[in-house]
Coordinates of C-alpha atoms in Angstrom, one line a residue:
M2 CA -30.8 -8.0 -24.5
D3 CA -31.1 -9.0 -20.8
D4 CA -32.9 -12.0 -19.3
K5 CA -36.1 -10.0 -18.8
D6 CA -36.2 -9.0 -22.5
R7 CA -35.4 -12.5 -23.7
A8 CA -38.3 -14.0 -21.6
V9 CA -41.0 -11.7 -23.0
D10 CA -39.5 -10.2 -26.2
A11 CA -42.1 -9.5 -28.9
T12 CA -45.0 -10.9 -27.0
A13 CA -48.4 -9.1 -26.8
S14 CA -51.8 -10.0 -25.7
D15 CA -55.3 -9.0 -26.7
P16 CA -55.6 -5.2 -26.9
S17 CA -58.9 -4.8 -25.1
M18 CA -57.5 -6.7 -22.1
L19 CA -53.8 -5.8 -21.9
A20 CA -54.3 -2.2 -22.8
N21 CA -56.8 -1.9 -19.9
L22 CA -54.3 -3.5 -17.5
M23 CA -51.6 -1.2 -18.8
T24 CA -53.7 1.9 -18.2
A25 CA -54.7 0.6 -14.8
A26 CA -51.1 -0.1 -13.8
A27 CA -49.8 3.2 -15.1
G28 CA -52.6 5.1 -13.4
Y29 CA -52.0 3.4 -10.1
A30 CA -48.3 4.1 -10.3
V31 CA -48.9 7.8 -11.0
Q32 CA -51.5 8.0 -8.3
R33 CA -48.9 6.6 -5.8
G34 CA -46.6 9.5 -6.8
I35 CA -44.3 7.9 -9.4
A36 CA -43.4 10.3 -12.2
V37 CA -45.1 9.5 -15.5
D38 CA -41.8 9.5 -17.3
L39 CA -40.4 6.8 -15.0
V40 CA -43.6 4.8 -15.6
A41 CA -43.3 5.2 -19.4
E42 CA -39.6 4.2 -19.3
A43 CA -40.4 1.1 -17.3
A44 CA -43.2 0.1 -19.6
D45 CA -41.1 0.7 -22.7
M46 CA -43.8 3.0 -24.1
E47 CA -44.3 6.6 -24.9
P48 CA -45.9 8.6 -22.0
H49 CA -49.0 9.5 -24.0
A50 CA -49.6 5.8 -24.9
L51 CA -50.0 4.9 -21.3
I52 CA -53.4 6.6 -21.3
A53 CA -54.3 6.3 -25.0
A54 CA -54.3 2.4 -24.7
P55 CA -52.7 1.5 -28.0
E56 CA -53.9 -1.5 -30.0
R57 CA -50.9 -3.7 -29.1
V58 CA -49.1 -3.6 -25.8
P59 CA -45.9 -5.5 -25.1
E60 CA -46.8 -8.2 -22.6
H61 CA -43.8 -7.3 -20.4
S62 CA -45.0 -3.7 -19.9
V63 CA -47.4 -4.4 -17.0
S64 CA -44.8 -6.6 -15.3
R65 CA -42.2 -3.9 -15.5
V66 CA -44.5 -1.3 -14.0
L67 CA -45.2 -3.7 -11.2
D68 CA -41.5 -4.2 -10.8
L69 CA -41.1 -0.4 -10.6
L70 CA -43.9 -0.2 -7.9
S71 CA -42.2 -2.9 -5.9
D72 CA -38.9 -1.0 -5.9
H73 CA -40.6 2.1 -4.7
F74 CA -42.8 0.3 -2.1
P75 CA -40.8 -2.7 -1.0
D76 CA -43.0 -3.4 2.1
E77 CA -46.3 -3.5 0.2
P78 CA -47.9 -6.2 -1.9
V79 CA -48.3 -3.8 -4.7
G80 CA -49.6 -6.4 -7.2
V81 CA -52.5 -7.2 -4.8
A82 CA -53.2 -3.5 -4.1
M83 CA -53.2 -2.6 -7.8
A84 CA -55.5 -5.5 -8.8
A85 CA -57.9 -4.7 -5.9
S86 CA -58.3 -1.1 -7.1
T87 CA -58.7 -1.9 -10.8
P88 CA -62.2 -1.4 -12.3
L89 CA -63.7 -4.7 -13.4
H90 CA -63.9 -3.6 -17.0
F91 CA -60.2 -4.6 -17.2
L92 CA -61.6 -8.0 -18.0
G93 CA -62.8 -6.7 -21.4
P94 CA -64.8 -9.3 -23.2
F95 CA -64.3 -11.8 -20.5
E96 CA -66.8 -10.0 -18.2
A97 CA -69.7 -10.3 -20.6
M98 CA -68.8 -13.9 -21.6
A99 CA -68.5 -15.1 -18.0
R100 CA -71.8 -13.6 -17.0
L101 CA -73.4 -16.2 -19.4
A102 CA -72.1 -19.1 -17.2
P103 CA -74.9 -20.9 -15.3
D104 CA -72.4 -22.2 -12.6
L105 CA -68.9 -21.7 -11.3
R106 CA -67.5 -24.7 -13.3
E107 CA -68.8 -23.3 -16.6
G108 CA -67.4 -19.9 -15.7
V109 CA -64.0 -21.2 -14.8
D110 CA -64.0 -23.3 -18.0
L111 CA -64.7 -20.2 -20.1
F112 CA -61.7 -18.4 -18.5
V113 CA -59.5 -21.4 -19.0
R114 CA -60.6 -21.9 -22.7
F115 CA -60.1 -18.3 -23.6
R116 CA -57.0 -17.7 -21.5
S117 CA -55.1 -16.4 -24.5
V118 CA -57.4 -13.4 -24.6
L119 CA -56.1 -12.6 -21.1
S120 CA -52.4 -13.3 -21.9
T121 CA -50.7 -15.0 -24.8
N122 CA -48.3 -16.9 -22.5
A123 CA -50.4 -17.5 -19.5
V124 CA -51.1 -21.0 -18.3
L125 CA -54.5 -21.3 -16.6
E126 CA -56.0 -24.7 -15.7
L127 CA -58.6 -26.2 -13.5
V128 CA -57.0 -29.2 -11.5
E129 CA -59.5 -31.5 -9.9
E130 CA -57.3 -33.6 -7.6
P131 CA -56.3 -33.3 -3.9
P132 CA -56.2 -30.8 -2.4
G133 CA -58.4 -29.3 -5.2
P134 CA -60.3 -28.4 -7.1
L135 CA -58.0 -25.5 -7.8
L136 CA -57.5 -22.9 -10.5
R137 CA -53.7 -22.9 -11.2
L138 CA -52.1 -19.8 -12.7
D139 CA -48.6 -19.6 -14.2
H140 CA -46.8 -17.1 -16.4
P141 CA -43.2 -17.0 -17.5
N142 CA -43.0 -13.3 -16.4
D143 CA -43.5 -14.5 -12.8
R144 CA -40.1 -16.2 -12.9
V145 CA -38.4 -13.1 -14.4
F146 CA -40.0 -10.1 -12.8
G147 CA -40.7 -11.6 -9.4
P148 CA -43.9 -12.2 -7.5
Q149 CA -45.9 -9.0 -8.1
S150 CA -47.4 -10.1 -11.4
A151 CA -48.4 -13.4 -9.9
E152 CA -50.0 -11.6 -7.0
M153 CA -51.9 -9.3 -9.4
G154 CA -53.2 -12.3 -11.4
L155 CA -54.3 -14.2 -8.3
T156 CA -56.1 -11.2 -6.9
M157 CA -57.9 -10.6 -10.2
G158 CA -58.9 -14.2 -10.3
V159 CA -60.5 -14.0 -6.8
R160 CA -62.3 -10.8 -7.8
A161 CA -63.6 -12.4 -11.0
I162 CA -64.9 -15.4 -9.1
D163 CA -66.5 -13.2 -6.5
E164 CA -67.7 -10.2 -8.5
V165 CA -68.2 -11.5 -12.1
L166 CA -69.2 -15.1 -11.7
G167 CA -71.1 -14.1 -8.5
V168 CA -69.9 -16.9 -6.2
P169 CA -68.3 -15.0 -3.2
D170 CA -68.0 -18.0 -1.0
A171 CA -66.3 -20.3 -3.5
V172 CA -62.6 -19.6 -2.6
R173 CA -61.2 -21.8 0.2
T174 CA -57.6 -20.5 0.2
V175 CA -55.1 -18.8 -2.1
W176 CA -51.6 -20.3 -2.8
F177 CA -48.6 -18.1 -3.6
A178 CA -45.5 -19.9 -5.0
H179 CA -43.2 -17.3 -3.3
P180 CA -42.6 -15.9 0.2
P181 CA -44.7 -12.9 1.3
T182 CA -43.4 -9.6 0.0
A183 CA -45.1 -7.6 2.8
P184 CA -46.5 -8.2 6.3
I185 CA -49.3 -10.8 6.2
D186 CA -51.8 -8.3 7.5
R187 CA -51.3 -6.2 4.4
Y188 CA -52.6 -9.2 2.3
S189 CA -55.5 -9.6 4.7
E190 CA -56.7 -6.2 3.9
F191 CA -58.0 -7.7 0.6
F192 CA -58.1 -11.5 1.1
S193 CA -60.7 -12.8 3.6
V194 CA -59.5 -16.5 3.3
P195 CA -56.4 -18.3 4.5
L196 CA -53.3 -17.7 2.5
R197 CA -50.4 -20.1 1.9
F198 CA -47.0 -18.9 0.8
D199 CA -44.1 -20.9 -0.6
A200 CA -46.8 -23.2 -2.1
P201 CA -46.0 -25.6 -5.0
Y202 CA -47.6 -23.1 -7.4
N203 CA -49.8 -20.1 -7.7
A204 CA -53.4 -21.2 -7.4
V205 CA -56.9 -20.4 -6.1
L206 CA -58.4 -23.4 -4.2
L207 CA -62.1 -23.7 -4.6
R208 CA -64.9 -25.3 -2.6
A209 CA -65.9 -28.5 -4.4
D210 CA -69.5 -28.1 -3.3
R211 CA -69.7 -24.6 -5.0
L212 CA -68.2 -25.7 -8.3
D213 CA -71.5 -27.0 -9.8
A214 CA -73.9 -25.0 -7.7
P215 CA -76.3 -22.9 -10.0
V216 CA -75.3 -19.2 -10.2
D217 CA -77.8 -17.7 -12.6
P218 CA -80.3 -20.1 -14.3
D219 CA -81.3 -17.4 -16.8
A220 CA -77.7 -16.9 -17.8
G221 CA -77.4 -20.7 -18.4
A222 CA -80.5 -20.5 -20.6
R223 CA -79.0 -17.8 -22.7
L224 CA -75.9 -19.9 -23.1
R225 CA -78.0 -22.9 -24.2
V226 CA -79.7 -20.7 -26.7
V227 CA -76.3 -19.9 -28.3
R228 CA -75.5 -23.6 -28.4
A229 CA -79.0 -24.4 -29.9
H230 CA -78.2 -21.9 -32.7
L231 CA -75.1 -23.9 -33.5
E232 CA -77.2 -27.0 -34.1
L233 CA -79.0 -25.0 -36.8
V234 CA -75.6 -24.1 -38.2
R235 CA -74.8 -27.8 -38.5
R236 CA -77.9 -28.4 -40.5
R237 CA -77.1 -25.5 -42.8
L238 CA -73.6 -26.9 -43.5
D239 CA -75.1 -30.3 -44.1
E240 CA -76.9 -28.8 -47.1
Q241 CA -73.7 -27.7 -48.9
G242 CA -73.3 -30.9 -50.9
D243 CA -69.8 -31.7 -49.7
P244 CA -68.1 -35.0 -50.5
P245 CA -69.1 -37.6 -47.9
E246 CA -65.5 -37.7 -46.6
L247 CA -65.6 -34.0 -45.7
Q248 CA -68.9 -34.1 -43.7
P249 CA -67.4 -35.6 -40.5
I250 CA -64.7 -32.9 -40.5
R251 CA -67.4 -30.2 -40.8
D252 CA -69.4 -31.9 -38.0
A253 CA -66.3 -31.9 -35.8
A254 CA -65.7 -28.2 -36.6
T255 CA -69.3 -27.4 -35.6
Q256 CA -68.9 -29.4 -32.4
N257 CA -65.9 -27.3 -31.6
A258 CA -67.8 -24.1 -32.4
A259 CA -70.3 -25.0 -29.7
R260 CA -67.3 -24.9 -27.3
G261 CA -65.9 -21.7 -28.7
E262 CA -62.9 -23.5 -30.3
F263 CA -61.9 -22.5 -33.8
S264 CA -58.3 -23.7 -34.2
A265 CA -56.8 -26.4 -36.5
S266 CA -55.2 -28.0 -33.5
A267 CA -58.5 -28.3 -31.6
L268 CA -60.2 -29.8 -34.7
A269 CA -57.4 -32.3 -35.2
R270 CA -57.5 -33.3 -31.6
L271 CA -61.3 -33.9 -31.7
L272 CA -60.8 -36.1 -34.9
G273 CA -58.0 -38.0 -33.3
M274 CA -55.3 -37.1 -35.7
S275 CA -52.3 -34.8 -36.1
V276 CA -52.7 -31.3 -37.6
R277 CA -50.5 -32.4 -40.5
T278 CA -52.6 -35.4 -41.3
L279 CA -55.8 -33.3 -41.1
Q280 CA -54.4 -30.7 -43.4
R281 CA -53.3 -33.4 -45.9
R282 CA -56.8 -35.1 -45.8
V283 CA -58.7 -31.9 -46.3
D284 CA -56.3 -30.7 -49.1
D285 CA -57.1 -34.0 -50.9
L286 CA -60.8 -33.1 -50.7
G287 CA -60.2 -29.8 -52.5
T288 CA -60.3 -27.3 -49.6
S289 CA -58.3 -26.3 -46.5
V290 CA -58.6 -26.6 -42.8
S291 CA -58.8 -22.8 -42.5
A292 CA -61.6 -22.7 -45.1
V293 CA -63.6 -25.3 -43.2
I294 CA -63.3 -23.5 -39.9
D295 CA -64.1 -20.2 -41.6
D296 CA -67.2 -21.7 -43.2
V297 CA -68.4 -22.8 -39.8
R298 CA -67.7 -19.4 -38.3
E299 CA -69.6 -17.7 -41.1
A300 CA -72.6 -20.0 -40.8
T301 CA -72.6 -19.6 -37.1
A302 CA -72.4 -15.8 -37.4
R303 CA -75.3 -15.6 -39.8
Q304 CA -77.5 -17.8 -37.5
L305 CA -76.6 -16.0 -34.4
M306 CA -77.2 -12.6 -36.0
S307 CA -80.8 -13.6 -36.5
D308 CA -81.4 -13.6 -32.7
P309 CA -82.1 -9.9 -31.7
D310 CA -81.4 -10.8 -28.0
L311 CA -77.7 -11.5 -28.7
T312 CA -75.4 -8.5 -28.7
L313 CA -72.5 -8.3 -31.1
L314 CA -70.2 -8.9 -28.2
D315 CA -72.1 -12.1 -27.3
I316 CA -71.8 -13.3 -30.9
A317 CA -68.1 -12.3 -31.2
L318 CA -67.2 -14.3 -28.1
S319 CA -69.3 -17.3 -29.3
L320 CA -67.2 -17.2 -32.5
G321 CA -63.9 -17.2 -30.5
Y322 CA -63.1 -13.6 -31.2
S323 CA -61.8 -11.4 -28.4
G324 CA -64.0 -8.4 -29.2
E325 CA -66.4 -6.7 -31.5
S326 CA -64.0 -5.0 -33.9
T327 CA -62.4 -8.3 -35.1
F328 CA -65.8 -9.8 -35.6
R329 CA -67.0 -6.8 -37.6
R330 CA -64.1 -7.1 -40.0
A331 CA -64.6 -10.8 -40.5
F332 CA -68.4 -10.3 -41.0
R333 CA -67.8 -7.7 -43.6
R334 CA -65.4 -10.0 -45.4
W335 CA -68.0 -12.8 -45.4
T336 CA -71.1 -10.8 -46.4
G337 CA -69.8 -7.5 -47.8
Q338 CA -72.0 -5.8 -45.1
S339 CA -71.6 -4.5 -41.6
P340 CA -73.3 -6.5 -38.9
A341 CA -75.7 -3.6 -38.3
T342 CA -76.7 -3.4 -42.0
Y343 CA -77.1 -7.2 -42.2
R344 CA -79.4 -7.2 -39.1
R345 CA -81.5 -4.3 -40.4
E346 CA -82.1 -6.2 -43.7
Q347 CA -82.9 -9.4 -41.9
F348 CA -85.4 -7.6 -39.8
R349 CA -87.1 -6.0 -42.8
A350 CA -87.3 -9.4 -44.6
R351 CA -89.1 -10.9 -41.7
R352 CA -91.8 -8.1 -41.5

């Protein structure tokens, strides 16, 4: 196993996102004249799977295809070119989720919070200090496969801010933590802002005055509706007759649900204790951390399903799922029904 395999072995990201990226990368490579067999070999996948978008895609596959493109076109910023030509649906559930953001800060926060949907190993953070604010991007693959994957990520980030969040004038400059891989004017074919190479890290620098400027008040209202529903969930959970010692833990889990956080570590952090201490405390109360979080998810799902204006994707994202299919399986486990059947019965009961 070589260094590249060690760095990314056995890693995979959300299928709806990474499969889209894999298909886009493979399609771009073939379009540029690289034989499909070479692309499949680089991706460590079967040729038919490049188009079929399998459920799980090794996270190193996209980087290896970019590596292949870089070898064939050494004087081009192929990561930038590929990202610039990729349809926006590559964002998968992120696109619908981000369109609920009332301003750029909320939209960036959604991307940061759910970064694991984009990539299991990606580091994405908003840093509000000089010369920021900036959105910093880092991935271990960047240090193994070279600069092309970083250039792809930065390009996609700029596109998301411009085309999905709808703030085209928000980017001040783009930082690349490597020297240019092509003449600067090739980068300028996409980027309309100043670029800095050999920067301290990969980042998109934002205009501070655009961070909190309203983008879509109606979208913000829809997001507030989702959060209001979660308050109803809290009341429903209050009626379960739990031991008094368990109620603050359920309250904290519901608070996290309003932020789309459903992990034991996030719950422990909010309660100011370690995960081990939290698990021990909840075990002493006759339940488990996963059961508490699952109860909150179920109660949230039932409440949100009562709102006909929310799509299944809206609800799935609010529950911390990456897409509809995972939510459908969980909902059937909770209720014994599909979401569609549950909604029909709820509608009939209200008539």
